[in-house]
Coordinates of C-alpha atoms in Angstrom, one line a residue:
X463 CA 237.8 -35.8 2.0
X464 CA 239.1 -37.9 -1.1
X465 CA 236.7 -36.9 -4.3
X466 CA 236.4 -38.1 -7.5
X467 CA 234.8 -35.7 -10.1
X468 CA 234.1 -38.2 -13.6
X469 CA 234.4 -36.5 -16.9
X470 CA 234.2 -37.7 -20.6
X471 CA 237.1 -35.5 -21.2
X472 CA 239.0 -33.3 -19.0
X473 CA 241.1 -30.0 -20.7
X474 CA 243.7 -28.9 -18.1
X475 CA 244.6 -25.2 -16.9
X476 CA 247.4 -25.5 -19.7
X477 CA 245.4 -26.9 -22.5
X478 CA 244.6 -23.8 -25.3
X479 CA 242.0 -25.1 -26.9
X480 CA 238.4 -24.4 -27.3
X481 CA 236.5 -25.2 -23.7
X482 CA 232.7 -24.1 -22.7
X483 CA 232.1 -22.7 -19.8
X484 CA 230.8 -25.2 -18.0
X485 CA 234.3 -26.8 -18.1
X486 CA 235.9 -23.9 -16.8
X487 CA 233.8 -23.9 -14.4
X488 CA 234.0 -27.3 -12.9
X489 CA 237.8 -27.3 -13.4
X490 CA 238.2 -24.0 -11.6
X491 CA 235.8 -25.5 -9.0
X492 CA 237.7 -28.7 -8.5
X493 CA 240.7 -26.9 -8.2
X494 CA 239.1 -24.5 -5.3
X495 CA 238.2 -28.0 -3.9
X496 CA 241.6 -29.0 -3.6
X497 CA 243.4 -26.3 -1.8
X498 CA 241.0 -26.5 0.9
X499 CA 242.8 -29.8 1.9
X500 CA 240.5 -32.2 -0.2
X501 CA 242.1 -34.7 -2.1
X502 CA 240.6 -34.7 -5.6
X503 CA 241.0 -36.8 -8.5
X504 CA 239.6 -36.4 -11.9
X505 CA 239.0 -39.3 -14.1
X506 CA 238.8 -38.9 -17.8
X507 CA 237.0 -40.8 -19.9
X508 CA 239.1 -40.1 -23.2
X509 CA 242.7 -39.4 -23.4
X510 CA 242.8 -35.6 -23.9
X511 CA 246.6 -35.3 -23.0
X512 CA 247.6 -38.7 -23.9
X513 CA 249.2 -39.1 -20.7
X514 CA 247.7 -42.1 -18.1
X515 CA 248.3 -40.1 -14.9
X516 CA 249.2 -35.8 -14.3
X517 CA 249.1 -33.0 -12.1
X518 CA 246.8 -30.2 -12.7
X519 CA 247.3 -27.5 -10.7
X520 CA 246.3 -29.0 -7.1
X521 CA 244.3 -32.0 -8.9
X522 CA 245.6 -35.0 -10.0
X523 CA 244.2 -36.3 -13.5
X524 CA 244.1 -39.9 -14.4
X525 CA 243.2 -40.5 -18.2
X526 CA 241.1 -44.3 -17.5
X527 CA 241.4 -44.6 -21.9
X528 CA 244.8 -43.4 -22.5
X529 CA 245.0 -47.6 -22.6
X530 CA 243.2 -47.2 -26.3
X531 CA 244.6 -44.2 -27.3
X532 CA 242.9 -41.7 -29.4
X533 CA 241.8 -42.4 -32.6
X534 CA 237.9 -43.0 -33.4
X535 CA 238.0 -46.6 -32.8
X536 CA 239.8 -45.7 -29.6
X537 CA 237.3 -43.6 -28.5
X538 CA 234.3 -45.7 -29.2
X539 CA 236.3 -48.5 -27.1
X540 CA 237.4 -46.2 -24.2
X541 CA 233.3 -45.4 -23.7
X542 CA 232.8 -49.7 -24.0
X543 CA 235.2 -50.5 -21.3
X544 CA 234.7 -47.5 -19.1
X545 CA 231.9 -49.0 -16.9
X546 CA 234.7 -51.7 -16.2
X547 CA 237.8 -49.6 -15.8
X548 CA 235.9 -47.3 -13.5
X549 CA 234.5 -50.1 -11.3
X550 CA 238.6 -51.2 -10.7
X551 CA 239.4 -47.9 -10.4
X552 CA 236.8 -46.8 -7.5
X553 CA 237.5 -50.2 -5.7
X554 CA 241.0 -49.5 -5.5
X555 CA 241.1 -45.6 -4.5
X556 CA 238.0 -46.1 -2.3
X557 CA 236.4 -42.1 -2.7
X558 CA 234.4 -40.5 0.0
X559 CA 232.4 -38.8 -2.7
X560 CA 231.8 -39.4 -6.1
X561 CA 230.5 -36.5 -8.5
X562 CA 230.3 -36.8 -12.8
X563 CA 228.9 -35.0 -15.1
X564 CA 227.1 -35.3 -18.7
X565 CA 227.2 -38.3 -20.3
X566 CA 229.5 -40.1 -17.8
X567 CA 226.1 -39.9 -14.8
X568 CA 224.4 -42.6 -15.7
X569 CA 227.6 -45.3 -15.4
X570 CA 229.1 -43.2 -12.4
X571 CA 226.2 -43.5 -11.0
X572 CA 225.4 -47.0 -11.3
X573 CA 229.3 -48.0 -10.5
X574 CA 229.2 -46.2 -7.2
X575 CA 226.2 -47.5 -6.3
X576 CA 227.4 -50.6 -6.5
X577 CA 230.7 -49.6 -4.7
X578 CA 228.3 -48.4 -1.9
X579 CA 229.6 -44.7 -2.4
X580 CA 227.5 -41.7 -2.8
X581 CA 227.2 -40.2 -6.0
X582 CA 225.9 -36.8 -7.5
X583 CA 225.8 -35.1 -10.6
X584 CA 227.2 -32.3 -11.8
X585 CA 224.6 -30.4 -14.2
X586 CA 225.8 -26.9 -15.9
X587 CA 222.5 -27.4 -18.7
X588 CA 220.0 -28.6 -19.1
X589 CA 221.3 -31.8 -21.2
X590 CA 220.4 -34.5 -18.4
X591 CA 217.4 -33.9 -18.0
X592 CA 214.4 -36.4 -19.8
X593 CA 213.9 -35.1 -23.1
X594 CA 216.4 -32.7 -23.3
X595 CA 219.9 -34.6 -24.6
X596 CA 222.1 -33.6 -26.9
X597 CA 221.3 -32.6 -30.8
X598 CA 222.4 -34.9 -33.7
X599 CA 220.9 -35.0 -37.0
X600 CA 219.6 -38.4 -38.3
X601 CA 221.2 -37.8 -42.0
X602 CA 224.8 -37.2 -40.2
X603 CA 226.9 -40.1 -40.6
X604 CA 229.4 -38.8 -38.2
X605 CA 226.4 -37.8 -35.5
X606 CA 224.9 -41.7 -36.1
X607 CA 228.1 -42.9 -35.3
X608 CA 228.1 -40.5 -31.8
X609 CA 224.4 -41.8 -31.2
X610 CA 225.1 -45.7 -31.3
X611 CA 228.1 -45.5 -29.6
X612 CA 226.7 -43.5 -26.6
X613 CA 223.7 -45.0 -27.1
X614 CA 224.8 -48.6 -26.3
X615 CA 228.1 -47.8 -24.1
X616 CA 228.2 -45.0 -21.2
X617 CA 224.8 -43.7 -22.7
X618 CA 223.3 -40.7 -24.4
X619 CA 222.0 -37.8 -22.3
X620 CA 218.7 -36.9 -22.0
X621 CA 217.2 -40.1 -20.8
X622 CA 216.8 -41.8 -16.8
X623 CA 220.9 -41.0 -15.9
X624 CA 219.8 -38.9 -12.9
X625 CA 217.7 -41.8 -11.3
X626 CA 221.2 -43.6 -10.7
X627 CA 222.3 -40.7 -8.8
X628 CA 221.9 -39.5 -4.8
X629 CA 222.0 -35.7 -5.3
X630 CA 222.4 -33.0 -7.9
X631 CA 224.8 -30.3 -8.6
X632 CA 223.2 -27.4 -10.3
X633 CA 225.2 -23.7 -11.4
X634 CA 221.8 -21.5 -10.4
X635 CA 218.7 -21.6 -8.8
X636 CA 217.0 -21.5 -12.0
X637 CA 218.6 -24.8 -13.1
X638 CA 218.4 -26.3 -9.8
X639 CA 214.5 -25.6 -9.7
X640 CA 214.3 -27.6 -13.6
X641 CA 215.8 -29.9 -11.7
X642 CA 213.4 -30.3 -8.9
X643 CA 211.0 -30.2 -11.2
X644 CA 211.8 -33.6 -12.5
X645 CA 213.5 -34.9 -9.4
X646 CA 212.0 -33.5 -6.7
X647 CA 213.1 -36.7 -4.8
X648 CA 216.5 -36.1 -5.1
X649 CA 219.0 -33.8 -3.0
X650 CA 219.9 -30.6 -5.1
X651 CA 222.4 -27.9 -4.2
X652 CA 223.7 -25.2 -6.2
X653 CA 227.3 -24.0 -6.7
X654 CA 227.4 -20.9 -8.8
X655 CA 230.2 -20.7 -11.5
X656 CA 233.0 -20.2 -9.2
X657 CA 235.8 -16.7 -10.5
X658 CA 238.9 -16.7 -10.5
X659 CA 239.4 -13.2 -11.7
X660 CA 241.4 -10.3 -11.0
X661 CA 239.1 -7.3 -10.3
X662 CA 239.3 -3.9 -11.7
X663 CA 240.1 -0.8 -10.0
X664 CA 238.8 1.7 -12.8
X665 CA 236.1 3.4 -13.0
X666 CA 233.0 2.3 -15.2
X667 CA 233.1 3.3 -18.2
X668 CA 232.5 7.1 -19.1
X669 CA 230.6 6.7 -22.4
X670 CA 230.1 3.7 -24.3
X671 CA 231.0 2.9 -27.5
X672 CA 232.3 -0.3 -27.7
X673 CA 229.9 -3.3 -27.4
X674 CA 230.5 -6.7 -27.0
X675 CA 228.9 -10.8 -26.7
X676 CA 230.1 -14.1 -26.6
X677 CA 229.1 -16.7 -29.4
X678 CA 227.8 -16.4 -32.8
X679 CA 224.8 -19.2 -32.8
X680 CA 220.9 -18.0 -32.8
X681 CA 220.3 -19.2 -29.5
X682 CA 222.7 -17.1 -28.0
X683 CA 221.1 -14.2 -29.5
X684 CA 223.4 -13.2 -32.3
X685 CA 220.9 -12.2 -34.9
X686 CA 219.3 -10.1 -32.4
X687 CA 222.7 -8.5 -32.0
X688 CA 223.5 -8.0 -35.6
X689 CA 220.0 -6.1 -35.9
X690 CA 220.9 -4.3 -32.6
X691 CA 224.0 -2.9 -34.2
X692 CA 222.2 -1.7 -37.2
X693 CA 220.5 0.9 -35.6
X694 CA 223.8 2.1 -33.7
X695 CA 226.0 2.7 -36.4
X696 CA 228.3 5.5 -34.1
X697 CA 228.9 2.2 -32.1
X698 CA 231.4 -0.6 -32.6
X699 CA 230.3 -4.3 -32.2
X700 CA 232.4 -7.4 -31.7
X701 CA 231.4 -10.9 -31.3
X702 CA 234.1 -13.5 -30.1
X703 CA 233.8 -17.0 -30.0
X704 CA 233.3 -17.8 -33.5
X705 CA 234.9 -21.7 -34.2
X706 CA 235.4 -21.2 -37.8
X707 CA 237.7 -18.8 -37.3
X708 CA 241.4 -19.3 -36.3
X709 CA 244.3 -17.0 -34.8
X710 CA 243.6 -13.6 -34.8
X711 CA 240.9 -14.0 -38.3
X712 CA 237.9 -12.0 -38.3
X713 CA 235.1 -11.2 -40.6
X714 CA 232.3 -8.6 -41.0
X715 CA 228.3 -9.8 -40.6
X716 CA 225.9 -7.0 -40.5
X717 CA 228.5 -4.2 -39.1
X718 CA 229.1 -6.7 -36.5
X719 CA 233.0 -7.9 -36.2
X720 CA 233.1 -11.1 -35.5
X721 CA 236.1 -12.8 -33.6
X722 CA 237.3 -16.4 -32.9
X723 CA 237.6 -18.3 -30.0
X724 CA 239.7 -16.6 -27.4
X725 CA 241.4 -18.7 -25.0
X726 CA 241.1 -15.5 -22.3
X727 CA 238.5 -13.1 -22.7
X728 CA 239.4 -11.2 -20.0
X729 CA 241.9 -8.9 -22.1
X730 CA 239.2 -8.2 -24.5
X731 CA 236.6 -7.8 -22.7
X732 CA 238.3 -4.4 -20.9
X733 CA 238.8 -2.9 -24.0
X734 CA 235.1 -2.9 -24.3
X735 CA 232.4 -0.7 -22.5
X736 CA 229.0 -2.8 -22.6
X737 CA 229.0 -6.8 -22.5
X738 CA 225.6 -7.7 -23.7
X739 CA 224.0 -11.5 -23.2
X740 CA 220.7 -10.9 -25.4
X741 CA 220.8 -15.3 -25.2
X742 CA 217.1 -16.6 -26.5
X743 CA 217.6 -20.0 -25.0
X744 CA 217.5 -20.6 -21.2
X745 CA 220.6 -20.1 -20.1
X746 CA 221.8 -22.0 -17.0
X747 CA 223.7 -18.9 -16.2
X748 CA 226.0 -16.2 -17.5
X749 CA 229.6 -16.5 -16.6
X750 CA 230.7 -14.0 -18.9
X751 CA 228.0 -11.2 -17.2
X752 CA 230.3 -11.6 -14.2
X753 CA 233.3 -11.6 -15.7
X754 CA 232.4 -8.2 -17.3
X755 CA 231.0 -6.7 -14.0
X756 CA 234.4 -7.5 -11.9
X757 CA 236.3 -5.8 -14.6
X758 CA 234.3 -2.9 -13.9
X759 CA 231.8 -2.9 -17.7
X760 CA 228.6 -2.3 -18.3
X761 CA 226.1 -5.7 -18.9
X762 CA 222.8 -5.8 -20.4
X763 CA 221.4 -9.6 -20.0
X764 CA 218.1 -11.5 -21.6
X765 CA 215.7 -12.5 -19.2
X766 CA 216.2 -15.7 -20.1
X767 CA 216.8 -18.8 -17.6
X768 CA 219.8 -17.9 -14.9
X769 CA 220.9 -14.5 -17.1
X770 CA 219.1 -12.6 -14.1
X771 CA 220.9 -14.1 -11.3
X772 CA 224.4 -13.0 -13.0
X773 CA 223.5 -9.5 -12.7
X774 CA 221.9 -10.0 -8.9
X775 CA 218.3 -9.9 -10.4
X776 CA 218.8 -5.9 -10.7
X777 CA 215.5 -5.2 -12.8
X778 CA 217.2 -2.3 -14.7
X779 CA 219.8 -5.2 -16.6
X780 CA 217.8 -7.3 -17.5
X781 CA 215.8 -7.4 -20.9
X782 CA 212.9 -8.9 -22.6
X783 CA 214.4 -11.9 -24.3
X784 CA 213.8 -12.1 -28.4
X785 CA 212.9 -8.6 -28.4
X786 CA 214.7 -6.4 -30.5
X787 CA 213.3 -3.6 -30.0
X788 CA 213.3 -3.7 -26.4
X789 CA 217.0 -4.3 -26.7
X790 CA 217.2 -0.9 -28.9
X791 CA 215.4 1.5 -26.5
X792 CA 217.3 -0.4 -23.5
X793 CA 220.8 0.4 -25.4
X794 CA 219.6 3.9 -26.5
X795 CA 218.7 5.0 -23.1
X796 CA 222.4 3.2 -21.9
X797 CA 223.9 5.8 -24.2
X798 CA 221.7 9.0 -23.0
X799 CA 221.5 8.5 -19.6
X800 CA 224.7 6.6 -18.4
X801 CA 224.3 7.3 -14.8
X802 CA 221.0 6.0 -14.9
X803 CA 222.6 2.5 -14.7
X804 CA 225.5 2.9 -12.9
X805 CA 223.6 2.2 -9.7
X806 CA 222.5 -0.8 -10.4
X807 CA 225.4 -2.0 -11.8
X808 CA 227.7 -1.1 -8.7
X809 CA 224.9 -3.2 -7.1
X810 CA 225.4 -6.0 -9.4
X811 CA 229.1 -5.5 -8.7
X812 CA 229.3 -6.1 -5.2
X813 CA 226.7 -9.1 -5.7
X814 CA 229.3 -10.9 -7.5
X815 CA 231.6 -11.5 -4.7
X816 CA 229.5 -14.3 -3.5
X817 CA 230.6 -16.0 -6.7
X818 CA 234.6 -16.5 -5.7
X819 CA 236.2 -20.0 -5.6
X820 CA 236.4 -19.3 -1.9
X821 CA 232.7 -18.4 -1.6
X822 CA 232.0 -21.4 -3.7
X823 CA 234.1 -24.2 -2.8
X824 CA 233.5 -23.4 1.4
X825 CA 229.9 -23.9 0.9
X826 CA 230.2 -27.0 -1.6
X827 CA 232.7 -28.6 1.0
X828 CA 230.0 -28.2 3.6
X829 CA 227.2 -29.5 1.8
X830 CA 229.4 -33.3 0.7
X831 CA 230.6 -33.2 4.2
X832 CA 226.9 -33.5 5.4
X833 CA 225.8 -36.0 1.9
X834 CA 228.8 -38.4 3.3
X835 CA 227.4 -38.2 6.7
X836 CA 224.0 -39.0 5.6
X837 CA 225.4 -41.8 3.5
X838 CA 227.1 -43.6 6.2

């Protein structure tokens, strides 16, 4: 099967800087796509690499505005002409299967349609969906300039983009329900963040002492961790993922180190004992929950959104979102009754398996296969 997966800007395997999970996902995804004798290319909207065509891995990239290079005019006219460059780039590869995601849907869509080839999208949030969008603020000149430019060229999220699609993508059952919600019309499959992650053979850990979450922003929960790590004061607590902060920096907010962006958490991570995900927003899901669990750590998630389904819905991780104290008298009986919750974590554990690339990519294989059939 020869797929196309539409991006606004693709960061390869080798590329060090700062990517969101969602990306990791979809590019570990794609990849898992590809060694399972698919042909995949990925078009990029913007010239990440600066290169027209490369191999990623098993996918081969093509960068459709490397042609205005990457400066701001350059982007705003690589967004103008993609709707064109896409249209001769489809017509001349012919695809099976066309998937995009974010702000790239609504032209994808619309291109393929015309092109006669069917088209999903790929939603890891809940951006795409009517009302939702992106943030800017009206007294930024710098988020104006974003606005217009998406506004009037490829579009901005948040507005009709799904209606040009055939079927939807989603990372959990949670999102793919929000989805249904809207679109109950449409074809919707999920695809959990696929791993691709060594798993441990230790033990879990004996006593805890060393806590740990990803991000710094109030959504994700970080206030409720700095009050959380007031009342533990025996306890260390890190936060990575901080942006402001660069190489190995770090600074002190409410007892609570605070780390920046790590390329691979993995190594820091098993220095730790308990991975918490205390996020107030509804997450689409918690990538970094299973990450912890196959390298054997203890994770405490909100009840928030697709948190659950990281830890395999097991009641005794999960915790009232926005609630510190519930987090305290959750992390308090952590520490005086360990064994309490290593059941339910070896549960979780084992749960996670059905996350692999292989799991993942077999069943999303299957599920295009019958789309294209449908289709013809």
């Amino acid at each position: 099967m020869k797929i196309v997966f539409v991006t606004p800007a693709y960061r390869p395997s080798f590329h060090n800087e700062g990517k969101g999970g969602g990306e990791i996902s979809n590019q570990i995804l794609m990849q898992g796509l590809s060694k399972k004798k698919n042909r995949v290319l990925i078009l990029s909207m913007l010239p990440v690499i600066q290169k027209t065509v490369y191999r990623d891995g098993h996918v081969i990239v093509v960068e459709l505005g490397m042609v205005f290079w990457t400066n701001s005019l350059g982007i705003i006219l690589s967004m103008f002409f993609f709707r064109t460059m896409l249209a001769r780039f489809l017509k001349r590869i012919t695809p099976d299967i066309v998937i995009a995601s974010t702000s790239t849907v609504k032209v994808a869509g619309k291109v393929s349609r015309e092109q006669g080839v069917p088209v999903g999208a790929m939603v890891r949030a809940m951006e795409n969906l009517p009302g939702y969008g992106w943030d800017w603020s009206k007294t930024s000149i710098r988020d104006i300039v974003k606005y217009l430019s998406h506004r009037f060229s490829i579009g901005w999220p948040g507005g009709s983009e799904i209606d040009e699609v055939d079927f939807i993508i989603s990372n959990s059952e949670f999102l793919c329900k929000k989805y249904l919600q809207s679109y109950p019309e449409k074809e919707n499959f999920t695809v959990y963040p696929p791993l691709d992650i060594v798993r441990s053979s230790a033990s879990l850990p004996s006593k805890i002492k060393k806590v740990m979450m990803v991000g710094t922003a109030k959504d994700k929960g970080f206030d409720i961790f700095c009050n959380v790590a007031k009342c533990f004061p025996q306890l260390e607590f890190h936060a990575i993922g901080d942006r402001s902060l660069t190489g190995g920096d770090t600074r002190v907010v409410d007892g609570v180190v605070v780390h920046g962006w790590i390329y691979d958490p993995i190594p820091f991570v098993d220095t730790m004992d308990l991975v918490l995900v205390p996020s107030i927003c509804e997450e689409a899901f918690g990538r970094i929950a299973v990450e912890a669990l196959c390298r054997k750590k203890f994770v405490l998630v909100s009840s928030q959104g697709g948190l659950p389904e990281a830890v395999g819905r097991q009641d005794n991780l999960i915790v009232k979102a926005n609630d510190t104290n519930c987090w305290v008298e959750k992390i308090n009986d952590f520490i005086e009754n360990n064994n309490k919750y290593k059941c339910s974590t070896f549960k979780a554990i084992k749960l996670t398996r059905q996350f692999t690339i292989e799991n993942q990519a077999e069943g999303f294989i299957s599920y295009l296969k019958r789309i294209e059939l449908y289709f013809k």
